[in-house]
Amino acid sequence: MNKEKIMVVEDEWVVADQLCRNLEDLGYRICSTASAGDEAIRKVEADSPDLILMDIVLKGKMDGIEAAAQINSQFDIPVIYMTAYTNQEYIERAKQTKPFSYLVKPFNQKELYANIEMALHRHVTDTEIKDHLDRLARCYAGTMKAFSGAIELRGPYTAIGHHRRVAFIAHGIAKEMGFSDFSAEGLWLAAHVYDISLVNMPVEILMGASQLTGDSLTLYRDYPQLSYDILKEVDFPWPIADIVLQHRECFDGSGYPRGIKGENILIEARILAVAVAIEDLTSNQILSKTLPIKQSFDVISTHSRSQYDPTVVDACLRIFNQKGYKTEG
């Protein structure tokens, strides 16, 4: 016998009563019923149903689609719509809430059972996939941190925690500029490996990076390309290799390795360039004198429109000066 808990949201009590009887005959438990959207939302939190059968036309100002949208934003519970309406407007609105099914009234008991069982099975499968993706994301993050840790351990040219701070600053700028959580996460990961090829760079070159000339300068400036070559084989869900490749490009085209400029540079790379600059100016152990955070802002502002994207610089200044952001959380 099935033991899943079902919530029935239906404004016609006769229909709701018969539906509950049918569900009990099929072996399901009725945890609660509701006749209005706001009532359904309250009862979901209290009763924790395994599935919700949601009528679209309900009492009150909130219809079933609006109620389902609010429930989806707070809970991970499959919703099946029940309605006599099949017009395109309802269907398009319902699709936005990602329902597990759309039952058209009148429906028989077999149709009800089949839709509930398929919805419950899909929800279990979706949860397993989400858990797998979460583990994969944690694996990505752990791998990136391990690589950045190896680079930082090579010597005094990079302060311990450098990549974490770059990632923190870049993530803050990205969110300020309206990035989705997913896109900001990709930038956060890229910040941990943007200089991965430096792990194989001679230490004497790294120690004198700001005064290099000739072949040594050419070798150093190859590191974005070398890092790209390492990362391009990894099938990330973000353009991490390209972000790494382009983070030393300048907004006016004077950067390296390819001399691209303006919006031809990925926005993620433009953000990473500013984040790296702030961290280098305030923490880099090779510089003869690190700067207070406010003086580092003066430096990047001076090079806005030439070295750095002005919209990124403005976003960076806002999060620090107006929103109390720090160089690390």
Short mmCIF file of C-alpha atoms in Angstrom, two decimals:
data_model
loop_
_atom_site.label_atom_id
_atom_site.label_comp_id
_atom_site.label_asym_id
_atom_site.label_seq_id
_atom_site.Cartn_x
_atom_site.Cartn_y
_atom_site.Cartn_z
CA MET A 1 0.00 0.00 0.00
CA ASN A 2 1.23 3.53 -0.81
CA LYS A 3 1.99 5.75 2.16
CA GLU A 4 2.80 9.01 0.42
CA LYS A 5 1.10 12.10 1.85
CA ILE A 6 -1.02 14.10 -0.59
CA MET A 7 -2.34 17.63 -0.19
CA VAL A 8 -5.50 18.46 -2.11
CA VAL A 9 -6.08 22.11 -3.07
CA GLU A 10 -9.60 22.43 -4.49
CA ASP A 11 -12.21 25.16 -3.90
CA GLU A 12 -15.27 22.98 -4.56
CA TRP A 13 -15.76 20.89 -1.43
CA VAL A 14 -17.82 18.19 -3.20
CA VAL A 15 -15.02 17.68 -5.74
CA ALA A 16 -12.39 17.78 -3.00
CA ASP A 17 -14.27 15.22 -0.90
CA GLN A 18 -14.60 12.77 -3.81
CA LEU A 19 -10.97 13.26 -4.78
CA CYS A 20 -9.85 12.48 -1.24
CA ARG A 21 -11.95 9.30 -1.26
CA ASN A 22 -10.35 8.24 -4.55
CA LEU A 23 -6.88 8.88 -3.20
CA GLU A 24 -7.55 6.86 -0.08
CA ASP A 25 -8.90 4.01 -2.22
CA LEU A 26 -5.58 4.11 -4.09
CA GLY A 27 -3.68 3.80 -0.82
CA TYR A 28 -2.48 7.41 -0.37
CA ARG A 29 -2.74 9.42 2.83
CA ILE A 30 -4.48 12.81 2.78
CA CYS A 31 -2.39 15.10 4.97
CA SER A 32 -4.51 18.22 4.40
CA THR A 33 -6.89 20.06 2.10
CA ALA A 34 -7.19 23.74 1.18
CA SER A 35 -9.61 25.81 -0.84
CA ALA A 36 -7.45 28.94 -1.33
CA GLY A 37 -3.89 29.62 -2.37
CA ASP A 38 -2.73 31.38 0.78
CA GLU A 39 -4.24 28.61 2.90
CA ALA A 40 -2.36 26.00 0.83
CA ILE A 41 0.95 27.79 1.36
CA ARG A 42 0.45 27.87 5.14
CA LYS A 43 -0.50 24.19 5.29
CA VAL A 44 2.44 23.06 3.15
CA GLU A 45 4.87 24.27 5.79
CA ALA A 46 2.87 22.65 8.59
CA ASP A 47 2.08 19.30 6.92
CA SER A 48 5.05 18.63 4.59
CA PRO A 49 3.15 16.73 1.85
CA ASP A 50 4.96 14.45 -0.60
CA LEU A 51 2.85 15.78 -3.48
CA ILE A 52 0.26 18.51 -4.08
CA LEU A 53 -2.80 18.22 -6.31
CA MET A 54 -3.52 21.83 -7.19
CA ASP A 55 -6.69 23.19 -8.78
CA ILE A 56 -5.97 26.31 -10.83
CA VAL A 57 -9.15 28.30 -10.14
CA LEU A 58 -9.36 28.88 -6.38
CA LYS A 59 -11.13 31.13 -3.89
CA GLY A 60 -9.51 34.44 -3.09
CA LYS A 61 -7.10 36.65 -5.01
CA MET A 62 -4.44 33.96 -5.58
CA ASP A 63 -5.03 31.23 -8.14
CA GLY A 64 -3.40 27.80 -8.10
CA ILE A 65 -0.58 28.80 -10.43
CA GLU A 66 0.45 31.71 -8.20
CA ALA A 67 0.23 29.47 -5.14
CA ALA A 68 2.36 26.80 -6.82
CA ALA A 69 4.98 29.39 -7.77
CA GLN A 70 5.30 30.51 -4.15
CA ILE A 71 5.41 26.93 -2.92
CA ASN A 72 8.15 26.09 -5.44
CA SER A 73 10.23 29.03 -4.25
CA GLN A 74 10.22 27.71 -0.68
CA PHE A 75 9.80 23.94 -0.88
CA ASP A 76 10.87 20.99 -3.00
CA ILE A 77 7.46 19.35 -3.51
CA PRO A 78 6.01 18.09 -6.80
CA VAL A 79 2.80 19.78 -7.97
CA ILE A 80 0.17 18.35 -10.31
CA TYR A 81 -2.38 20.79 -11.67
CA MET A 82 -6.04 19.79 -11.97
CA THR A 83 -8.24 21.97 -14.14
CA ALA A 84 -10.98 22.07 -16.72
CA TYR A 85 -9.14 24.89 -18.50
CA THR A 86 -6.90 24.12 -21.44
CA ASN A 87 -6.51 27.55 -23.01
CA GLN A 88 -3.02 28.63 -23.98
CA GLU A 89 -2.75 31.36 -21.34
CA TYR A 90 -3.22 28.92 -18.47
CA ILE A 91 -0.87 26.38 -20.02
CA GLU A 92 1.89 28.94 -20.60
CA ARG A 93 1.59 30.30 -17.06
CA ALA A 94 1.55 26.80 -15.61
CA LYS A 95 4.68 25.82 -17.56
CA GLN A 96 6.62 28.59 -15.83
CA THR A 97 6.14 26.82 -12.48
CA LYS A 98 7.53 23.51 -13.84
CA PRO A 99 4.63 21.27 -12.78
CA PHE A 100 5.00 17.51 -12.72
CA SER A 101 1.74 17.03 -14.63
CA TYR A 102 -1.40 18.80 -15.88
CA LEU A 103 -4.59 16.77 -15.38
CA VAL A 104 -7.61 17.94 -17.35
CA LYS A 105 -10.97 17.46 -15.59
CA PRO A 106 -12.82 15.19 -15.65
CA PHE A 107 -10.24 12.43 -15.16
CA ASN A 108 -10.68 8.88 -13.95
CA GLN A 109 -9.01 7.06 -11.07
CA LYS A 110 -6.51 5.25 -13.29
CA GLU A 111 -5.37 8.53 -14.84
CA LEU A 112 -5.02 10.05 -11.37
CA TYR A 113 -2.98 7.11 -10.11
CA ALA A 114 -0.69 7.03 -13.16
CA ASN A 115 0.04 10.78 -12.94
CA ILE A 116 0.75 10.67 -9.22
CA GLU A 117 3.09 7.69 -9.50
CA MET A 118 4.98 9.19 -12.41
CA ALA A 119 5.32 12.52 -10.58
CA LEU A 120 6.61 10.86 -7.41
CA HIS A 121 9.09 8.77 -9.40
CA ARG A 122 10.31 11.79 -11.36
CA HIS A 123 10.76 13.77 -8.15
CA VAL A 124 12.95 11.02 -6.67
CA THR A 125 15.00 10.89 -9.88
CA ASP A 126 15.34 14.67 -10.04
CA THR A 127 16.50 14.74 -6.41
CA GLU A 128 19.13 12.08 -7.11
CA ILE A 129 20.39 14.03 -10.13
CA LYS A 130 20.53 17.27 -8.11
CA ASP A 131 22.47 15.52 -5.34
CA HIS A 132 24.90 14.12 -7.91
CA LEU A 133 25.41 17.56 -9.47
CA ASP A 134 25.94 19.09 -6.03
CA ARG A 135 28.62 16.49 -5.28
CA LEU A 136 30.21 17.18 -8.66
CA ALA A 137 30.24 20.91 -7.96
CA ARG A 138 31.90 20.28 -4.59
CA CYS A 139 34.45 18.12 -6.37
CA TYR A 140 35.16 20.93 -8.85
CA ALA A 141 35.56 23.40 -6.00
CA GLY A 142 37.83 21.10 -4.01
CA THR A 143 40.01 20.40 -7.02
CA MET A 144 40.34 24.11 -7.79
CA LYS A 145 41.30 24.89 -4.20
CA ALA A 146 43.91 22.13 -4.25
CA PHE A 147 45.49 23.55 -7.40
CA SER A 148 45.53 27.10 -6.02
CA GLY A 149 47.00 25.83 -2.76
CA ALA A 150 49.82 24.14 -4.66
CA ILE A 151 50.63 27.39 -6.47
CA GLU A 152 50.62 29.40 -3.24
CA LEU A 153 52.97 26.93 -1.54
CA ARG A 154 55.67 27.46 -4.17
CA GLY A 155 57.06 30.57 -2.64
CA PRO A 156 56.74 34.11 -1.40
CA TYR A 157 55.53 35.63 -4.66
CA THR A 158 51.93 34.71 -3.82
CA ALA A 159 50.52 35.20 -0.32
CA ILE A 160 48.71 32.27 1.23
CA GLY A 161 44.99 32.74 0.63
CA HIS A 162 45.59 34.84 -2.50
CA HIS A 163 43.23 32.85 -4.72
CA ARG A 164 40.52 32.71 -2.08
CA ARG A 165 40.61 36.51 -1.78
CA VAL A 166 40.61 37.01 -5.55
CA ALA A 167 37.62 34.67 -5.80
CA PHE A 168 35.79 36.51 -3.02
CA ILE A 169 36.28 39.90 -4.66
CA ALA A 170 35.38 38.62 -8.14
CA HIS A 171 32.24 36.93 -6.83
CA GLY A 172 31.14 40.11 -5.07
CA ILE A 173 31.61 42.21 -8.21
CA ALA A 174 29.75 39.63 -10.31
CA LYS A 175 26.74 39.63 -7.99
CA GLU A 176 26.75 43.43 -7.93
CA MET A 177 26.61 43.37 -11.74
CA GLY A 178 23.60 41.05 -11.77
CA PHE A 179 25.21 37.68 -12.41
CA SER A 180 23.15 34.61 -11.61
CA ASP A 181 24.39 32.37 -8.80
CA PHE A 182 25.43 29.81 -11.41
CA SER A 183 27.50 32.27 -13.47
CA ALA A 184 29.08 33.79 -10.35
CA GLU A 185 30.05 30.30 -9.21
CA GLY A 186 31.92 29.73 -12.49
CA LEU A 187 33.87 32.95 -11.99
CA TRP A 188 34.63 31.96 -8.39
CA LEU A 189 36.13 28.69 -9.65
CA ALA A 190 38.10 30.41 -12.41
CA ALA A 191 39.67 32.71 -9.82
CA HIS A 192 41.19 29.68 -8.09
CA VAL A 193 43.05 28.49 -11.21
CA TYR A 194 43.61 31.59 -13.33
CA ASP A 195 47.40 31.19 -12.94
CA ILE A 196 47.59 27.39 -12.74
CA SER A 197 50.51 27.23 -15.19
CA LEU A 198 52.68 29.26 -12.79
CA VAL A 199 53.21 26.08 -10.82
CA ASN A 200 55.77 25.19 -13.52
CA MET A 201 57.26 28.68 -13.91
CA PRO A 202 60.84 29.27 -12.67
CA VAL A 203 60.71 30.97 -9.28
CA GLU A 204 63.28 33.61 -10.29
CA ILE A 205 60.92 34.80 -13.04
CA LEU A 206 57.99 34.96 -10.66
CA MET A 207 60.04 36.86 -8.08
CA GLY A 208 60.91 39.55 -10.63
CA ALA A 209 57.64 39.62 -12.58
CA SER A 210 57.27 43.40 -12.39
CA GLN A 211 60.78 44.07 -13.82
CA LEU A 212 61.07 41.40 -16.52
CA THR A 213 62.39 42.09 -20.02
CA GLY A 214 63.22 40.10 -23.14
CA ASP A 215 62.78 36.34 -23.13
CA SER A 216 61.87 36.27 -19.45
CA LEU A 217 59.00 38.70 -20.04
CA THR A 218 57.83 36.67 -23.04
CA LEU A 219 57.88 33.49 -20.97
CA TYR A 220 55.93 35.12 -18.15
CA ARG A 221 53.33 36.54 -20.50
CA ASP A 222 52.70 33.05 -21.85
CA TYR A 223 51.13 31.94 -18.58
CA PRO A 224 47.49 32.78 -19.52
CA GLN A 225 47.87 30.74 -22.72
CA LEU A 226 49.57 27.88 -20.87
CA SER A 227 46.86 27.91 -18.22
CA TYR A 228 44.24 27.83 -20.98
CA ASP A 229 45.97 24.85 -22.59
CA ILE A 230 45.78 22.99 -19.29
CA LEU A 231 42.12 23.80 -18.59
CA LYS A 232 40.59 23.59 -22.07
CA GLU A 233 40.39 19.80 -21.90
CA VAL A 234 38.12 19.95 -18.85
CA ASP A 235 34.43 20.01 -19.82
CA PHE A 236 33.34 22.66 -17.31
CA PRO A 237 29.77 24.01 -17.49
CA TRP A 238 31.36 27.48 -17.53
CA PRO A 239 33.91 29.03 -19.95
CA ILE A 240 36.66 28.77 -17.34
CA ALA A 241 39.52 28.18 -19.78
CA ASP A 242 38.55 31.26 -21.81
CA ILE A 243 38.17 33.39 -18.67
CA VAL A 244 41.67 32.37 -17.64
CA LEU A 245 43.04 33.02 -21.13
CA GLN A 246 41.63 36.55 -21.29
CA HIS A 247 42.09 37.88 -17.75
CA ARG A 248 45.33 39.73 -18.69
CA GLU A 249 43.74 41.44 -21.68
CA CYS A 250 43.22 45.20 -21.30
CA PHE A 251 40.05 47.12 -22.07
CA ASP A 252 41.94 49.30 -24.59
CA GLY A 253 43.57 46.32 -26.33
CA SER A 254 47.06 46.74 -24.86
CA GLY A 255 47.01 43.51 -22.86
CA TYR A 256 48.11 39.96 -23.60
CA PRO A 257 48.24 37.28 -24.90
CA ARG A 258 46.02 38.22 -27.86
CA GLY A 259 45.49 41.97 -27.62
CA ILE A 260 41.70 41.84 -27.75
CA LYS A 261 39.77 44.75 -26.28
CA GLY A 262 36.48 46.07 -24.97
CA GLU A 263 33.49 43.79 -24.99
CA ASN A 264 35.40 41.25 -27.06
CA ILE A 265 36.91 40.26 -23.71
CA LEU A 266 34.61 38.02 -21.68
CA ILE A 267 32.90 39.98 -18.92
CA GLU A 268 34.06 37.32 -16.44
CA ALA A 269 37.67 37.95 -17.51
CA ARG A 270 37.21 41.71 -17.12
CA ILE A 271 35.92 41.16 -13.59
CA LEU A 272 38.74 38.77 -12.76
CA ALA A 273 41.30 41.35 -13.96
CA VAL A 274 40.03 43.91 -11.44
CA ALA A 275 39.84 41.35 -8.63
CA VAL A 276 43.42 40.21 -9.27
CA ALA A 277 44.60 43.83 -9.34
CA ILE A 278 43.00 44.67 -5.99
CA GLU A 279 44.48 41.57 -4.37
CA ASP A 280 47.94 42.12 -5.89
CA LEU A 281 48.05 45.76 -4.84
CA THR A 282 47.05 45.02 -1.25
CA SER A 283 48.68 41.63 -0.60
CA ASN A 284 51.31 40.71 -3.21
CA GLN A 285 54.54 39.90 -1.36
CA ILE A 286 56.76 40.71 -4.35
CA LEU A 287 55.75 44.37 -4.52
CA SER A 288 58.15 46.58 -2.60
CA LYS A 289 55.21 48.16 -0.83
CA THR A 290 51.65 46.95 -0.65
CA LEU A 291 48.93 49.57 -0.63
CA PRO A 292 46.01 50.25 1.70
CA ILE A 293 42.73 49.23 0.12
CA LYS A 294 41.62 52.81 -0.60
CA GLN A 295 44.86 53.58 -2.47
CA SER A 296 44.38 50.43 -4.55
CA PHE A 297 41.00 51.86 -5.58
CA ASP A 298 42.79 55.00 -6.78
CA VAL A 299 45.09 52.85 -8.91
CA ILE A 300 42.34 50.88 -10.64
CA SER A 301 40.30 54.08 -11.10
CA THR A 302 43.28 55.72 -12.80
CA HIS A 303 43.47 52.81 -15.23
CA SER A 304 39.71 52.60 -15.80
CA ARG A 305 38.91 52.62 -19.54
CA SER A 306 42.50 51.77 -20.40
CA GLN A 307 43.44 48.64 -18.49
CA TYR A 308 40.09 47.91 -16.85
CA ASP A 309 36.43 47.95 -17.88
CA PRO A 310 34.91 51.07 -16.28
CA THR A 311 31.63 49.32 -15.48
CA VAL A 312 33.56 46.65 -13.57
CA VAL A 313 35.63 49.28 -11.74
CA ASP A 314 32.44 51.12 -10.78
CA ALA A 315 30.86 47.91 -9.47
CA CYS A 316 33.99 47.13 -7.48
CA LEU A 317 34.03 50.57 -5.86
CA ARG A 318 30.32 50.31 -5.01
CA ILE A 319 30.61 47.03 -3.13
CA PHE A 320 33.55 48.29 -1.07
CA ASN A 321 32.63 51.94 -0.55
CA GLN A 322 28.85 51.71 -0.31
CA LYS A 323 28.09 48.15 0.78
CA GLY A 324 30.82 47.44 3.30
CA TYR A 325 32.55 44.68 1.32
CA LYS A 326 35.91 43.43 2.57
CA THR A 327 38.80 41.80 0.72
CA GLU A 328 37.73 38.42 2.12
CA GLY A 329 34.75 37.00 3.96
#
